[in-house]
Amino acid sequence: MNAPLAPAELAGRRLVLALSGGVACYKAAELLRLLVKAGAEVTVMMSEAAQQFIGVATMQALSGRPVHVTAWDEATPNHMPHIALGREAEALLIAPASADLMARLAQGRADELLSLTALARPRERCALLLAPAMNREMWSHPATQRNVAQLRADGAEILGPDHGAQACGETGEGRMLEPPALLDAVIAHFRPKSLAGCELLITAGPTFEPIDPVRGLTNRSSGKMGFALARAAAEAGARVTLVAGPVHLPTPAGVLRVDVQTADDMLQAVLPRAQALGPQGVFIATAAVADWRPATLAPHKLKKNGKKVPPQLELSENEDILARVAALPAPPFCVGFAAESEHLEAHAREKLVRKKLPLVVGNLGPATFGHDDNSLLLVDAQGAAPLPADGSRADKRVLACALVAEIARRRAAWLQP
C-alpha cells in the first residue's frame, strides 16, 4: 500500500516572496519551489540588486506568475504594486534580507519596491517575515543588531540566520537559513497557537538496554511520531523539551532536545522536568520504553566460542516512566501511547485505567514502526474515537497537528475549575 502524500500545508495561502541583493538569492529558487509544492500561491518581487544574482525568468517560471521588479509597474492597477501586492498577501517573506534592506525597513524608509511594500502592507493581516543573509561581521555589527531589535519590536519575525560557511570564504553567523528550514518556519507561522505559553515535555523513540559493550535489547520504534508531535507542539506555541532515545532524526526547529539511551536514562531526564511542569504543563509519552533490562552488564562481548548453548539472561523490570509522572502530587496533563499488536482498544483502555490517565493514544506498532503514515485511536473515560475520523491512515505530520489540537482542547477543559 502506498503511503499518503505529504500534506499541502500551505494550501490556499497567499504569499509575496521578495528578494533583496545577495549571493543567497540562489537559494530563493529552491525556496519558491518548496512553497509552491506546499500549496502556496506565491508572487515574487525582486530588487535591482537581486537581479544581479538570479534571473527574473527563473522566478517567473517557478512561480507561474509575473515577477515584479519596479515600483513603476504599469501592469498593476493604479500603477501601485506596493499597494496591490500587500493587500492581496497574508505574508511578505523577504529572503534574502540584506543588511541594507533591514536598515531601511527599521528606519521606515520607502524608496524602492520592497521597502514600499513592507511599509504599505496592512500589518494586521499581512505579516513581515525576514530571512537575514550577510557576512558575519555585518550581522554582528551593533547597527545591524539595533535594526533587528527594532524590526522585532515593530512586529517582524526574524527567521535565522544560520551559522556556517559564507560566500566570502569566512565561517560564522549570518548565512541564510536553508530553504527547507524556511519552509518549516512559514508553515509554523500559520499554525494556530493553541498551546501558546504551555510547557510541554515529550519522549520519543526506543530505549537501548545493553547486554554487553556491543549488544542490547531494543525495539523497532523510529521516533517519527514523537518528533512530529514535538514539531507540531512547537508550531502551536508550546515550549517543547524532547527526550529522545537512540534515533537518527533532525531536531525540530524551536525544540530543546535531550538524548538518552536506556530507560533509566530517560526516567532521570523526565522526572525533574515533569515535576517542574505542574498542572499547567503537558507530558506526552510516545517513547517505546523497554519493559525489561539485563540484570547485569557483561564487561566484555559475549562470545559463542563454539558453544551450542546461548547465555542465559536474567532480566530486571524497568520503572514505568509514565506511571511515575502521572502519580506526581501535581502532575501535568499526561498523554500515554499504547503501541500494540492486537486488541488495541482493550489494551489502551487497560493502560488508561491502570495509570489513571486522561488520554491514551493507541496504534498498531507493526503497522507504524518506521513508516511515515499511521492511524490512531484516542481512548478516554468516555469511549474511543479514531484519528483520522474515518479510520484511514494519514501522514504523521497531519496526525501530529490534529492530535496537538485535540490535546490543547482537552487540556483547556482539564484546567477548568
XYZ file of C-alpha atoms in Angstrom:
417
model
C 0.000 0.000 0.000
C 1.340 3.417 -0.937
C 1.651 5.934 1.915
C -0.493 9.069 1.694
C 1.106 12.023 0.002
C 2.736 14.631 2.250
C 0.224 17.329 3.162
C -0.090 20.580 1.212
C 0.438 22.530 4.411
C 0.234 25.956 2.773
C -2.758 25.217 0.536
C -4.543 28.449 -0.339
C -2.059 30.701 1.473
C -1.127 33.861 -0.437
C 2.498 34.938 -0.115
C 4.802 37.545 -1.553
C 8.396 36.319 -1.779
C 10.734 39.298 -2.061
C 14.438 39.060 -2.894
C 16.899 41.742 -1.890
C 20.506 41.651 -3.090
C 22.924 38.907 -2.050
C 24.514 35.651 -3.123
C 21.843 33.806 -1.122
C 19.393 34.669 -3.921
C 20.340 31.306 -5.431
C 18.514 29.655 -2.505
C 15.354 31.629 -3.249
C 14.635 29.499 -6.316
C 14.533 26.316 -4.249
C 12.525 28.089 -1.529
C 9.989 29.201 -4.128
C 9.712 25.661 -5.468
C 9.047 24.308 -1.968
C 6.457 26.970 -1.169
C 4.558 26.249 -4.372
C 4.797 22.493 -3.765
C 3.295 23.047 -0.297
C 0.288 24.671 -1.950
C 1.048 28.377 -1.540
C 0.150 30.999 -4.131
C 3.415 32.931 -4.424
C 4.047 36.252 -6.137
C 7.696 37.238 -6.483
C 9.246 40.685 -6.343
C 12.932 41.381 -6.829
C 15.142 44.346 -6.079
C 17.507 45.695 -8.718
C 20.428 44.159 -6.821
C 18.717 40.759 -6.606
C 18.538 40.643 -10.392
C 22.332 40.678 -10.489
C 22.350 37.274 -8.748
C 19.377 35.409 -10.236
C 17.252 35.910 -13.331
C 13.660 37.080 -13.410
C 12.817 34.311 -15.887
C 13.768 31.642 -13.351
C 11.493 33.008 -10.645
C 8.646 33.585 -13.080
C 8.863 30.017 -14.370
C 8.859 28.567 -10.852
C 6.010 30.730 -9.566
C 3.891 30.686 -12.701
C 3.212 34.393 -12.156
C 4.691 37.697 -13.353
C 7.658 38.892 -11.301
C 7.554 42.485 -10.033
C 10.798 44.435 -10.213
C 9.830 48.115 -10.047
C 7.501 50.410 -8.160
C 6.503 51.849 -11.550
C 4.961 48.613 -12.837
C 2.340 49.680 -15.394
C 0.649 46.249 -15.346
C -0.531 46.774 -11.763
C -3.832 48.589 -11.112
C -3.215 52.312 -10.470
C 0.492 51.687 -11.161
C 0.824 50.872 -7.429
C 2.226 47.334 -6.996
C 3.384 48.177 -3.463
C -0.265 48.745 -2.510
C -1.891 45.950 -4.520
C 0.549 43.195 -3.580
C 0.442 43.971 0.139
C -3.358 43.935 0.127
C -3.509 40.524 -1.546
C -0.909 38.713 0.588
C -1.109 37.083 4.013
C 2.651 37.358 4.480
C 5.567 39.196 2.922
C 8.625 36.946 3.117
C 11.894 38.695 2.294
C 14.572 36.096 1.593
C 17.317 37.028 1.392
C 17.005 40.130 3.566
C 20.227 42.136 3.246
C 21.691 44.370 5.938
C 20.903 47.418 3.810
C 17.263 46.435 3.337
C 16.756 45.741 7.041
C 18.277 49.136 7.858
C 15.787 50.845 5.548
C 12.875 48.860 6.999
C 13.910 49.723 10.564
C 14.010 53.417 9.639
C 10.674 53.301 7.804
C 12.234 54.354 4.515
C 10.349 53.564 1.320
C 12.468 54.352 -1.716
C 12.082 51.150 -3.790
C 9.561 48.345 -4.319
C 10.457 46.023 -1.416
C 10.557 48.669 1.318
C 7.485 50.395 -0.131
C 5.504 47.160 0.035
C 6.694 46.371 3.566
C 5.667 49.822 4.777
C 2.323 49.921 2.951
C 1.074 46.405 3.782
C -1.885 46.064 6.208
C 0.074 44.928 9.257
C -2.871 43.262 10.992
C -3.328 40.741 8.177
C -0.033 40.659 6.256
C 2.913 39.525 8.344
C 6.513 40.529 7.652
C 8.980 37.609 7.703
C 12.684 38.348 7.237
C 15.433 35.827 6.449
C 18.731 37.686 7.014
C 21.710 36.892 4.769
C 25.033 38.677 5.094
C 28.678 38.424 6.107
C 29.267 37.527 9.756
C 30.816 40.924 10.536
C 27.836 42.719 9.019
C 25.423 40.576 11.056
C 27.236 41.129 14.355
C 27.675 44.880 13.828
C 25.870 46.919 16.527
C 23.950 48.857 13.859
C 22.534 45.633 12.380
C 21.634 44.297 15.811
C 19.862 47.563 16.661
C 17.927 47.311 13.401
C 16.959 43.702 14.104
C 15.745 44.630 17.590
C 13.688 47.483 16.147
C 12.179 45.250 13.470
C 11.177 42.678 16.083
C 9.645 45.428 18.200
C 7.682 46.534 15.144
C 6.258 43.028 14.734
C 8.539 41.428 12.147
C 9.552 37.766 12.503
C 13.286 37.182 12.052
C 13.988 33.732 10.598
C 17.571 32.848 11.382
C 20.268 33.490 10.398
C 22.248 30.265 10.342
C 25.889 29.602 11.215
C 28.205 28.174 8.582
C 30.413 28.740 5.557
C 29.818 32.015 3.727
C 30.400 33.063 0.130
C 33.256 35.329 1.193
C 35.176 32.287 2.428
C 34.632 33.021 6.114
C 32.594 30.990 8.602
C 30.155 32.385 11.103
C 26.629 33.595 11.774
C 24.807 35.448 9.027
C 24.172 32.699 6.498
C 20.575 32.499 5.278
C 18.590 29.517 6.525
C 18.303 26.660 4.061
C 15.056 26.502 2.033
C 13.540 23.522 3.934
C 14.074 25.335 7.244
C 12.467 28.493 5.847
C 9.529 26.454 4.556
C 9.054 24.987 8.049
C 9.183 28.481 9.541
C 6.496 29.742 7.160
C 4.286 26.733 7.944
C 4.798 27.336 11.675
C 3.814 30.984 11.251
C 0.357 29.992 10.016
C -0.319 27.298 12.646
C -2.975 28.162 15.288
C -1.199 28.892 18.578
C -3.453 26.643 20.666
C -0.640 25.860 23.146
C 0.815 29.369 23.427
C 2.813 29.678 26.644
C 2.451 25.998 27.548
C 5.441 23.949 28.722
C 5.401 20.547 27.029
C 7.617 17.530 27.669
C 7.635 14.610 25.242
C 9.524 11.344 24.950
C 10.196 9.649 21.615
C 11.932 6.694 20.040
C 13.112 3.405 21.595
C 15.420 2.809 24.516
C 18.515 0.595 24.307
C 19.301 -1.715 27.241
C 22.884 -3.017 26.918
C 23.677 -6.693 27.401
C 27.395 -6.266 26.840
C 29.519 -3.465 25.302
C 28.227 -4.451 21.819
C 24.698 -5.854 22.065
C 21.478 -4.767 23.680
C 17.707 -5.057 23.940
C 15.719 -2.539 21.938
C 12.684 -2.277 19.625
C 11.717 -1.020 16.174
C 10.351 2.405 17.151
C 11.643 5.041 14.719
C 10.657 8.064 16.813
C 8.941 9.694 13.815
C 5.562 10.147 15.533
C 7.123 11.673 18.640
C 9.300 14.035 16.619
C 6.279 15.053 14.517
C 4.359 15.795 17.733
C 7.262 17.836 19.107
C 7.323 19.896 15.930
C 3.530 20.363 15.897
C 3.512 21.408 19.560
C 6.272 23.964 18.974
C 4.361 25.318 15.981
C 1.299 25.586 18.253
C 3.251 27.910 20.539
C 4.437 25.490 23.238
C 7.916 25.497 24.755
C 8.906 21.917 23.968
C 11.518 19.643 25.518
C 12.050 16.389 23.615
C 13.696 13.467 25.434
C 14.812 11.183 22.616
C 16.070 7.636 22.621
C 18.662 6.472 20.066
C 17.221 7.652 16.737
C 18.685 9.424 13.720
C 16.203 12.272 13.193
C 16.828 16.026 12.982
C 15.665 18.110 15.913
C 12.521 20.111 15.073
C 13.001 23.891 14.983
C 12.484 25.578 18.328
C 12.633 22.310 20.290
C 15.102 21.586 23.127
C 16.412 18.037 22.683
C 17.834 15.746 25.371
C 19.364 12.497 24.062
C 19.271 9.343 26.216
C 19.982 5.644 25.735
C 18.415 3.484 28.439
C 15.040 3.514 30.181
C 16.729 4.659 33.380
C 18.436 7.499 31.490
C 15.013 8.541 30.211
C 13.482 8.336 33.689
C 16.219 10.547 35.148
C 15.765 13.076 32.339
C 11.966 13.124 32.573
C 11.120 13.147 36.304
C 12.624 16.503 37.369
C 11.321 18.183 34.234
C 7.838 16.718 34.718
C 7.780 17.868 38.340
C 8.635 21.391 37.190
C 5.765 21.390 34.672
C 2.968 21.222 37.237
C -0.724 21.019 36.250
C -0.347 23.738 33.595
C 2.084 21.623 31.580
C 1.690 18.632 29.269
C 3.591 15.343 29.214
C 3.300 13.117 26.124
C 4.893 9.674 26.430
C 5.358 8.443 22.868
C 8.641 6.613 23.539
C 8.610 2.833 23.278
C 10.418 2.272 26.559
C 11.835 -1.220 27.178
C 9.915 -3.016 29.934
C 12.962 -5.098 30.870
C 16.728 -4.743 31.071
C 19.541 -7.254 31.695
C 20.105 -7.588 35.431
C 23.867 -7.421 34.901
C 26.010 -5.919 32.173
C 28.682 -8.232 30.838
C 32.044 -6.385 30.916
C 33.088 -7.843 27.544
C 31.349 -9.092 24.409
C 29.664 -12.445 24.998
C 31.301 -14.952 22.660
C 29.944 -18.187 21.224
C 33.336 -19.892 21.485
C 31.901 -22.971 19.784
C 29.234 -23.402 22.473
C 25.795 -24.538 21.359
C 24.019 -23.241 24.456
C 23.242 -19.498 24.417
C 23.983 -17.432 27.515
C 21.120 -17.169 29.996
C 19.950 -13.588 30.539
C 18.425 -12.604 33.846
C 16.101 -9.621 33.396
C 15.050 -6.840 35.743
C 11.945 -4.706 35.291
C 12.371 -1.058 34.302
C 10.395 1.592 36.129
C 7.245 2.826 34.427
C 8.063 6.431 33.470
C 4.530 7.451 32.549
C 3.053 5.948 35.731
C 5.634 7.796 37.841
C 4.763 11.119 36.195
C 1.004 10.553 36.437
C 1.380 9.765 40.161
C 3.148 13.047 40.981
C 1.396 15.203 43.621
C 0.678 17.878 40.991
C 1.012 16.054 37.649
C 0.915 17.660 34.228
C -1.778 16.698 31.720
C -0.499 13.217 30.782
C -0.967 11.542 27.409
C 0.090 7.932 27.058
C 0.794 5.950 23.902
C -0.040 2.275 23.512
C 1.778 0.504 20.683
C 0.075 -2.877 20.447
C -0.015 -5.839 18.083
C -3.634 -6.855 18.813
C -6.781 -5.887 20.780
C -5.823 -2.240 20.525
C -8.751 -0.626 22.318
C -8.775 -3.154 25.163
C -5.052 -2.782 25.867
C -5.186 1.011 25.560
C -8.120 1.194 27.999
C -6.325 -1.044 30.467
C -3.369 1.345 30.391
C -5.690 4.354 30.787
C -7.292 2.898 33.923
C -4.151 1.400 35.484
C -2.102 4.567 35.159
C -5.032 6.947 35.808
C -4.537 8.952 32.621
C -6.909 11.392 30.917
C -5.962 10.138 27.425
C -4.234 7.190 25.780
C -3.376 7.171 22.074
C -3.327 3.680 20.652
C -1.736 2.433 17.453
C -0.675 -0.898 15.995
C 3.090 -0.968 16.338
C 3.966 -3.374 13.499
C 1.924 -1.217 11.113
C 3.599 2.057 12.059
C 7.217 1.457 13.123
C 9.446 3.143 10.531
C 6.542 4.375 8.390
C 5.701 7.975 7.535
C 1.970 7.385 7.987
C -0.192 5.970 10.755
C -3.703 5.735 12.172
C -4.532 6.384 15.823
C -7.225 5.513 18.339
C -7.979 8.075 21.063
C -9.150 6.334 24.232
C -10.525 8.151 27.288
C -13.045 7.548 30.052
C -15.951 8.309 27.718
C -15.040 5.988 24.865
C -12.784 5.639 21.843
C -12.506 7.563 18.578
C -10.257 7.018 15.545
C -7.924 9.670 14.176
C -8.477 10.357 11.276
C -12.205 10.153 11.936
C -12.770 7.730 9.048
C -10.172 5.293 10.407
C -7.846 5.666 7.422
C -4.095 6.205 7.528
C -2.612 9.698 7.299
C 0.799 11.335 7.156
C 2.308 11.520 10.646
C 2.706 15.294 10.363
C -1.011 15.626 9.643
C -1.826 13.327 12.566
C 0.529 15.233 14.854
C -1.149 18.570 14.129
C -4.612 17.069 14.652
C -3.533 15.347 17.872
C -1.903 18.508 19.253
C -5.129 20.425 18.586
C -7.069 17.686 20.397
C -4.651 17.727 23.351
C -4.910 21.526 23.565
C -8.722 21.284 23.672
C -8.700 18.580 26.352
C -6.044 20.357 28.416
C -8.145 23.541 28.436
C -11.160 21.570 29.715
C -8.968 19.709 32.250
C -7.749 23.022 33.691
C -11.270 24.355 34.193
C -12.152 24.531 37.920
